[in-house]
PDB file of C-alpha atoms in Angstrom:
ATOM      1  CA  MET A 126     -36.785-152.842  48.037  1.00  0.00           C
ATOM      2  CA  ARG A 127     -33.911-150.442  49.116  1.00  0.00           C
ATOM      3  CA  ILE A 128     -35.262-147.329  50.342  1.00  0.00           C
ATOM      4  CA  PHE A 129     -33.796-144.030  50.895  1.00  0.00           C
ATOM      5  CA  VAL A 130     -35.243-141.458  53.191  1.00  0.00           C
ATOM      6  CA  ALA A 131     -34.213-137.786  53.524  1.00  0.00           C
ATOM      7  CA  GLY A 132     -35.439-136.470  56.192  1.00  0.00           C
ATOM      8  CA  ALA A 133     -35.797-139.670  58.294  1.00  0.00           C
ATOM      9  CA  SER A 134     -35.404-137.605  61.815  1.00  0.00           C
ATOM     10  CA  GLY A 135     -38.587-136.123  61.365  1.00  0.00           C
ATOM     11  CA  LEU A 136     -42.392-135.780  61.940  1.00  0.00           C
ATOM     12  CA  ILE A 137     -43.080-138.012  59.450  1.00  0.00           C
ATOM     13  CA  GLY A 138     -39.647-139.655  58.710  1.00  0.00           C
ATOM     14  CA  VAL A 139     -39.572-141.537  62.448  1.00  0.00           C
ATOM     15  CA  ARG A 140     -43.017-143.262  61.717  1.00  0.00           C
ATOM     16  CA  LEU A 141     -42.289-143.671  57.974  1.00  0.00           C
ATOM     17  CA  VAL A 142     -39.322-145.979  58.550  1.00  0.00           C
ATOM     18  CA  PRO A 143     -40.601-148.580  61.001  1.00  0.00           C
ATOM     19  CA  LEU A 144     -43.154-149.107  58.932  1.00  0.00           C
ATOM     20  CA  LEU A 145     -40.824-149.891  55.854  1.00  0.00           C
ATOM     21  CA  VAL A 146     -38.851-152.020  57.777  1.00  0.00           C
ATOM     22  CA  GLU A 147     -41.964-154.066  58.967  1.00  0.00           C
ATOM     23  CA  ALA A 148     -42.868-154.085  55.121  1.00  0.00           C
ATOM     24  CA  GLY A 149     -39.801-156.006  54.468  1.00  0.00           C
ATOM     25  CA  HIS A 150     -37.899-152.882  52.388  1.00  0.00           C
ATOM     26  CA  GLU A 151     -34.078-152.108  53.729  1.00  0.00           C
ATOM     27  CA  VAL A 152     -34.169-148.629  54.441  1.00  0.00           C
ATOM     28  CA  ALA A 153     -31.122-145.594  54.919  1.00  0.00           C
ATOM     29  CA  GLY A 154     -32.578-142.512  57.065  1.00  0.00           C
ATOM     30  CA  MET A 155     -30.698-139.815  55.896  1.00  0.00           C
ATOM     31  CA  THR A 156     -30.559-136.827  58.777  1.00  0.00           C
ATOM     32  CA  ARG A 157     -28.074-133.757  59.416  1.00  0.00           C
ATOM     33  CA  SER A 158     -27.731-134.281  63.161  1.00  0.00           C
ATOM     34  CA  PRO A 159     -25.660-136.879  64.340  1.00  0.00           C
ATOM     35  CA  GLU A 160     -27.244-137.540  67.610  1.00  0.00           C
ATOM     36  CA  LYS A 161     -29.869-138.584  65.764  1.00  0.00           C
ATOM     37  CA  ALA A 162     -28.394-141.849  64.364  1.00  0.00           C
ATOM     38  CA  GLY A 163     -28.825-143.903  67.213  1.00  0.00           C
ATOM     39  CA  LEU A 164     -32.086-143.363  66.925  1.00  0.00           C
ATOM     40  CA  LEU A 165     -32.531-144.305  63.291  1.00  0.00           C
ATOM     41  CA  ARG A 166     -30.598-147.093  64.192  1.00  0.00           C
ATOM     42  CA  ASP A 167     -32.992-148.448  66.571  1.00  0.00           C
ATOM     43  CA  LEU A 168     -35.938-148.017  63.582  1.00  0.00           C
ATOM     44  CA  GLY A 169     -34.348-150.144  62.085  1.00  0.00           C
ATOM     45  CA  ALA A 170     -32.240-147.919  59.194  1.00  0.00           C
ATOM     46  CA  GLU A 171     -28.807-147.516  58.303  1.00  0.00           C
ATOM     47  CA  PRO A 172     -28.239-143.804  59.400  1.00  0.00           C
ATOM     48  CA  VAL A 173     -26.722-141.964  57.345  1.00  0.00           C
ATOM     49  CA  ILE A 174     -25.517-138.230  58.773  1.00  0.00           C
ATOM     50  CA  CYS A 175     -25.542-135.560  55.547  1.00  0.00           C
ATOM     51  CA  ASP A 176     -26.275-132.246  55.000  1.00  0.00           C
ATOM     52  CA  VAL A 177     -28.762-132.124  52.086  1.00  0.00           C
ATOM     53  CA  PHE A 178     -27.312-128.679  50.968  1.00  0.00           C
ATOM     54  CA  ASP A 179     -23.730-130.335  49.980  1.00  0.00           C
ATOM     55  CA  ALA A 180     -24.738-131.606  47.190  1.00  0.00           C
ATOM     56  CA  GLU A 181     -20.967-133.603  46.705  1.00  0.00           C
ATOM     57  CA  ALA A 182     -21.721-135.775  50.079  1.00  0.00           C
ATOM     58  CA  VAL A 183     -25.291-136.049  49.127  1.00  0.00           C
ATOM     59  CA  ALA A 184     -24.687-137.522  45.514  1.00  0.00           C
ATOM     60  CA  GLU A 185     -22.223-139.583  47.355  1.00  0.00           C
ATOM     61  CA  ALA A 186     -24.564-140.857  49.860  1.00  0.00           C
ATOM     62  CA  VAL A 187     -27.565-141.962  47.574  1.00  0.00           C
ATOM     63  CA  GLU A 188     -24.956-143.430  45.367  1.00  0.00           C
ATOM     64  CA  GLY A 189     -23.182-145.105  47.400  1.00  0.00           C
ATOM     65  CA  TYR A 190     -26.677-146.570  49.247  1.00  0.00           C
ATOM     66  CA  ALA A 191     -28.022-147.523  45.273  1.00  0.00           C
ATOM     67  CA  PRO A 192     -31.742-147.119  46.183  1.00  0.00           C
ATOM     68  CA  ASP A 193     -34.761-147.964  44.104  1.00  0.00           C
ATOM     69  CA  SER A 194     -36.861-145.881  45.721  1.00  0.00           C
ATOM     70  CA  VAL A 195     -35.916-141.914  47.271  1.00  0.00           C
ATOM     71  CA  PHE A 196     -38.180-140.498  49.986  1.00  0.00           C
ATOM     72  CA  HIS A 197     -38.029-136.708  50.437  1.00  0.00           C
ATOM     73  CA  GLN A 198     -39.790-136.032  53.925  1.00  0.00           C
ATOM     74  CA  MET A 199     -36.851-132.604  54.622  1.00  0.00           C
ATOM     75  CA  THR A 200     -38.504-129.612  56.136  1.00  0.00           C
ATOM     76  CA  ASP A 201     -36.838-126.975  58.528  1.00  0.00           C
ATOM     77  CA  LEU A 202     -39.441-125.491  60.725  1.00  0.00           C
ATOM     78  CA  PRO A 203     -39.261-124.194  64.514  1.00  0.00           C
ATOM     79  CA  ASP A 204     -40.124-125.955  67.335  1.00  0.00           C
ATOM     80  CA  ASN A 205     -42.870-123.570  68.346  1.00  0.00           C
ATOM     81  CA  VAL A 206     -45.318-122.704  65.801  1.00  0.00           C
ATOM     82  CA  SER A 207     -44.965-118.949  67.140  1.00  0.00           C
ATOM     83  CA  ASP A 208     -41.714-118.940  65.170  1.00  0.00           C
ATOM     84  CA  MET A 209     -42.627-120.498  61.729  1.00  0.00           C
ATOM     85  CA  ALA A 210     -42.503-116.658  60.083  1.00  0.00           C
ATOM     86  CA  SER A 211     -38.889-116.906  61.084  1.00  0.00           C
ATOM     87  CA  PHE A 212     -37.970-120.225  59.456  1.00  0.00           C
ATOM     88  CA  GLY A 213     -39.701-119.190  55.968  1.00  0.00           C
ATOM     89  CA  ALA A 214     -36.936-118.541  54.405  1.00  0.00           C
ATOM     90  CA  ARG A 215     -35.400-121.893  55.559  1.00  0.00           C
ATOM     91  CA  ASN A 216     -37.701-124.130  54.541  1.00  0.00           C
ATOM     92  CA  ASP A 217     -38.010-122.361  51.445  1.00  0.00           C
ATOM     93  CA  ARG A 218     -34.365-123.497  50.790  1.00  0.00           C
ATOM     94  CA  ILE A 219     -34.877-126.820  51.849  1.00  0.00           C
ATOM     95  CA  ARG A 220     -37.994-126.953  48.984  1.00  0.00           C
ATOM     96  CA  SER A 221     -35.766-125.514  46.084  1.00  0.00           C
ATOM     97  CA  GLU A 222     -32.109-125.998  46.591  1.00  0.00           C
ATOM     98  CA  GLY A 223     -32.520-129.324  49.391  1.00  0.00           C
ATOM     99  CA  THR A 224     -35.145-130.797  46.470  1.00  0.00           C
ATOM    100  CA  HIS A 225     -32.713-130.056  43.225  1.00  0.00           C
ATOM    101  CA  ASN A 226     -29.784-131.744  45.429  1.00  0.00           C
ATOM    102  CA  LEU A 227     -31.485-134.848  46.557  1.00  0.00           C
ATOM    103  CA  LEU A 228     -33.729-135.304  43.308  1.00  0.00           C
ATOM    104  CA  ALA A 229     -29.900-135.257  41.413  1.00  0.00           C
ATOM    105  CA  ALA A 230     -28.476-137.355  43.439  1.00  0.00           C
ATOM    106  CA  ALA A 231     -31.335-140.033  42.856  1.00  0.00           C
ATOM    107  CA  VAL A 232     -31.189-140.005  39.642  1.00  0.00           C
ATOM    108  CA  ALA A 233     -27.265-140.401  39.402  1.00  0.00           C
ATOM    109  CA  ALA A 234     -27.833-143.326  41.198  1.00  0.00           C
ATOM    110  CA  GLY A 235     -29.967-144.683  38.996  1.00  0.00           C
ATOM    111  CA  ALA A 236     -33.475-144.803  41.595  1.00  0.00           C
ATOM    112  CA  GLU A 237     -36.611-145.693  40.057  1.00  0.00           C
ATOM    113  CA  GLN A 238     -38.626-143.600  42.115  1.00  0.00           C
ATOM    114  CA  PHE A 239     -38.372-139.949  43.901  1.00  0.00           C
ATOM    115  CA  ILE A 240     -41.668-139.107  46.061  1.00  0.00           C
ATOM    116  CA  ALA A 241     -41.823-136.136  47.732  1.00  0.00           C
ATOM    117  CA  GLN A 242     -43.619-134.301  50.893  1.00  0.00           C
ATOM    118  CA  SER A 243     -45.471-130.838  49.993  1.00  0.00           C
ATOM    119  CA  ILE A 244     -48.945-129.509  51.933  1.00  0.00           C
ATOM    120  CA  ALA A 245     -52.373-129.496  50.920  1.00  0.00           C
ATOM    121  CA  TRP A 246     -53.687-126.443  51.918  1.00  0.00           C
ATOM    122  CA  GLU A 247     -53.294-123.061  50.113  1.00  0.00           C
ATOM    123  CA  GLN A 248     -50.927-120.799  51.291  1.00  0.00           C
ATOM    124  CA  SER A 249     -51.100-116.720  52.135  1.00  0.00           C
ATOM    125  CA  ASP A 250     -47.956-116.104  51.316  1.00  0.00           C
ATOM    126  CA  GLU A 251     -46.759-115.471  47.404  1.00  0.00           C
ATOM    127  CA  VAL A 252     -43.364-116.061  47.891  1.00  0.00           C
ATOM    128  CA  ARG A 253     -44.170-119.676  50.195  1.00  0.00           C
ATOM    129  CA  ARG A 254     -47.021-120.483  46.961  1.00  0.00           C
ATOM    130  CA  ALA A 255     -43.929-119.781  44.541  1.00  0.00           C
ATOM    131  CA  VAL A 256     -41.724-122.123  46.234  1.00  0.00           C
ATOM    132  CA  THR A 257     -44.191-124.831  46.838  1.00  0.00           C
ATOM    133  CA  ALA A 258     -45.132-124.367  42.974  1.00  0.00           C
ATOM    134  CA  ALA A 259     -41.878-124.881  42.046  1.00  0.00           C
ATOM    135  CA  HIS A 260     -41.356-127.817  44.363  1.00  0.00           C
ATOM    136  CA  GLU A 261     -43.682-129.786  43.041  1.00  0.00           C
ATOM    137  CA  HIS A 262     -43.067-129.215  39.138  1.00  0.00           C
ATOM    138  CA  THR A 263     -39.375-129.945  39.744  1.00  0.00           C
ATOM    139  CA  VAL A 264     -40.314-133.369  41.035  1.00  0.00           C
ATOM    140  CA  LEU A 265     -43.096-133.494  38.612  1.00  0.00           C
ATOM    141  CA  GLU A 266     -41.366-133.093  36.036  1.00  0.00           C
ATOM    142  CA  ALA A 267     -38.737-135.548  36.696  1.00  0.00           C
ATOM    143  CA  GLY A 268     -41.958-138.142  37.025  1.00  0.00           C
ATOM    144  CA  GLY A 269     -41.986-138.035  40.515  1.00  0.00           C
ATOM    145  CA  VAL A 270     -44.784-138.462  42.697  1.00  0.00           C
ATOM    146  CA  VAL A 271     -45.668-135.659  44.888  1.00  0.00           C
ATOM    147  CA  ILE A 272     -47.770-136.092  48.282  1.00  0.00           C
ATOM    148  CA  ARG A 273     -49.612-133.061  49.489  1.00  0.00           C
ATOM    149  CA  TYR A 274     -50.455-133.750  53.084  1.00  0.00           C
ATOM    150  CA  GLY A 275     -52.981-132.125  54.953  1.00  0.00           C
ATOM    151  CA  GLN A 276     -51.947-130.240  58.194  1.00  0.00           C
ATOM    152  CA  LEU A 277     -50.277-132.623  60.721  1.00  0.00           C
ATOM    153  CA  TRP A 278     -52.012-133.116  64.488  1.00  0.00           C
ATOM    154  CA  GLY A 279     -51.116-135.108  67.383  1.00  0.00           C
ATOM    155  CA  PRO A 280     -48.314-136.400  69.275  1.00  0.00           C
ATOM    156  CA  GLY A 281     -45.091-134.337  68.394  1.00  0.00           C
ATOM    157  CA  THR A 282     -47.024-131.526  65.976  1.00  0.00           C
ATOM    158  CA  TYR A 283     -48.238-127.845  66.100  1.00  0.00           C
ATOM    159  CA  TYR A 284     -51.476-129.703  67.406  1.00  0.00           C
ATOM    160  CA  GLU A 285     -51.030-132.326  69.949  1.00  0.00           C
ATOM    161  CA  THR A 286     -54.161-132.789  71.424  1.00  0.00           C
ATOM    162  CA  ALA A 287     -56.901-131.184  68.646  1.00  0.00           C
ATOM    163  CA  PRO A 288     -57.156-130.896  65.232  1.00  0.00           C
ATOM    164  CA  PRO A 289     -56.729-127.542  63.309  1.00  0.00           C
ATOM    165  CA  ALA A 290     -58.998-126.392  60.323  1.00  0.00           C
ATOM    166  CA  ARG A 291     -59.371-128.270  57.292  1.00  0.00           C
ATOM    167  CA  PRO A 292     -56.997-129.614  55.744  1.00  0.00           C
ATOM    168  CA  ARG A 293     -55.542-132.129  58.188  1.00  0.00           C
ATOM    169  CA  ILE A 294     -54.704-135.428  59.101  1.00  0.00           C
ATOM    170  CA  HIS A 295     -53.254-137.360  62.171  1.00  0.00           C
ATOM    171  CA  VAL A 296     -49.335-137.629  61.914  1.00  0.00           C
ATOM    172  CA  ASP A 297     -49.668-141.388  62.573  1.00  0.00           C
ATOM    173  CA  GLU A 298     -51.918-141.868  59.795  1.00  0.00           C
ATOM    174  CA  ALA A 299     -49.939-139.602  57.212  1.00  0.00           C
ATOM    175  CA  ALA A 300     -47.390-141.874  57.879  1.00  0.00           C
ATOM    176  CA  ARG A 301     -49.450-145.435  57.541  1.00  0.00           C
ATOM    177  CA  LEU A 302     -50.897-143.684  53.937  1.00  0.00           C
ATOM    178  CA  THR A 303     -47.119-142.906  53.107  1.00  0.00           C
ATOM    179  CA  VAL A 304     -46.180-146.515  52.499  1.00  0.00           C
ATOM    180  CA  PRO A 305     -48.651-147.030  49.378  1.00  0.00           C
ATOM    181  CA  SER A 306     -47.118-144.478  47.635  1.00  0.00           C
ATOM    182  CA  LEU A 307     -44.310-146.181  46.141  1.00  0.00           C
ATOM    183  CA  GLU A 308     -46.942-148.470  44.567  1.00  0.00           C
ATOM    184  CA  VAL A 309     -48.483-145.507  42.957  1.00  0.00           C
ATOM    185  CA  PRO A 310     -47.704-143.846  39.180  1.00  0.00           C
ATOM    186  CA  ALA A 311     -46.050-140.557  38.587  1.00  0.00           C
ATOM    187  CA  GLY A 312     -48.217-137.516  40.082  1.00  0.00           C
ATOM    188  CA  VAL A 313     -49.847-135.925  42.619  1.00  0.00           C
ATOM    189  CA  THR A 314     -51.843-137.440  45.744  1.00  0.00           C
ATOM    190  CA  ILE A 315     -53.296-135.847  48.378  1.00  0.00           C
ATOM    191  CA  THR A 316     -53.290-137.768  51.623  1.00  0.00           C
ATOM    192  CA  ILE A 317     -55.967-135.987  53.892  1.00  0.00           C
ATOM    193  CA  ASP A 318     -58.556-137.674  56.910  1.00  0.00           C
ATOM    194  CA  ASP A 319     -60.685-134.873  57.860  1.00  0.00           C
ATOM    195  CA  ARG A 320     -63.039-137.682  59.698  1.00  0.00           C
ATOM    196  CA  ALA A 321     -59.898-137.648  62.289  1.00  0.00           C
ATOM    197  CA  ALA A 322     -61.620-135.037  63.997  1.00  0.00           C
ATOM    198  CA  GLY A 323     -64.303-136.704  64.713  1.00  0.00           C
ATOM    199  CA  ALA A 324     -66.544-134.394  63.029  1.00  0.00           C
TER     200      ALA A 324
END
């Protein structure tokens, strides 16, 4: 299968790409950072440098690759959790405009499947809740799959050594459990593992 992964250099993306390659798929990995092209190539993906907010460039990139399946693993989050509030609007834009552009490109390219990242916990901010709901609705209305991940913990996350409150999942397990989403029907799947805390 030919798979296009947007957000391939992110926390889940860098773990998901080699798993897909190992499973025998051909993978293109999209990132907005030119300096990450080498990393994606080393992971076994064909690097695609593209800004998801450039709708024309996204359409050209996806159609040019002609994927069977498209993964939306994009976020725009800070390195430090204390800066989260100031990044809210940026991540909202990924979930709204970014989702729209990538989905439109996938449809135009004739991709058979669209799989998008979401979250499994309730947000306290009303604006964030509305954006998340609209993001999921857009994907589901198009016949796609929404993966609601628990809060990620492990190397590279905000919770490096100890798990956060439930719902949660280790980032490596999140990537591993994403691969079977290629076989699920349209709808919502929840990816959490509360046993990860050892509790």
